[in-house]
Amino acid sequence: MIEGAVRFTDHAVTARCRSEIAALHASAEVLEGYFVREVGSPAAPA
């Protein structure tokens, strides 16, 4: 059983959360660009 979770059912709270997540998603960079910059080439090792 999952413990410690809080269920929010207030429409205003959930609407703000959805809006914030959508804004973060819209401003995110493409994963491949981040990976190449921070980790290296996306090519598999030989």
Short mmCIF file of C-alpha atoms in Angstrom, two decimals, residues 5-23:
data_model
loop_
_atom_site.label_atom_id
_atom_site.label_comp_id
_atom_site.label_asym_id
_atom_site.label_seq_id
_atom_site.Cartn_x
_atom_site.Cartn_y
_atom_site.Cartn_z
CA ALA A 5 0.50 10.55 -0.64
CA VAL A 6 -1.86 13.50 -0.55
CA ARG A 7 -4.77 13.64 -2.98
CA PHE A 8 -5.67 17.15 -4.10
CA THR A 9 -9.20 17.47 -5.44
CA ASP A 10 -9.62 21.25 -5.34
CA HIS A 11 -10.08 22.29 -8.97
CA ALA A 12 -8.14 25.55 -8.51
CA VAL A 13 -5.12 23.68 -7.12
CA THR A 14 -5.10 21.01 -9.81
CA ALA A 15 -5.61 23.59 -12.57
CA ARG A 16 -2.59 25.59 -11.35
CA CYS A 17 -0.50 22.42 -11.22
CA ARG A 18 -1.53 21.40 -14.74
CA SER A 19 -0.75 24.90 -15.99
CA GLU A 20 2.70 24.89 -14.37
CA ILE A 21 3.53 21.46 -15.79
CA ALA A 22 2.41 22.56 -19.27
CA ALA A 23 4.61 25.68 -19.03
#
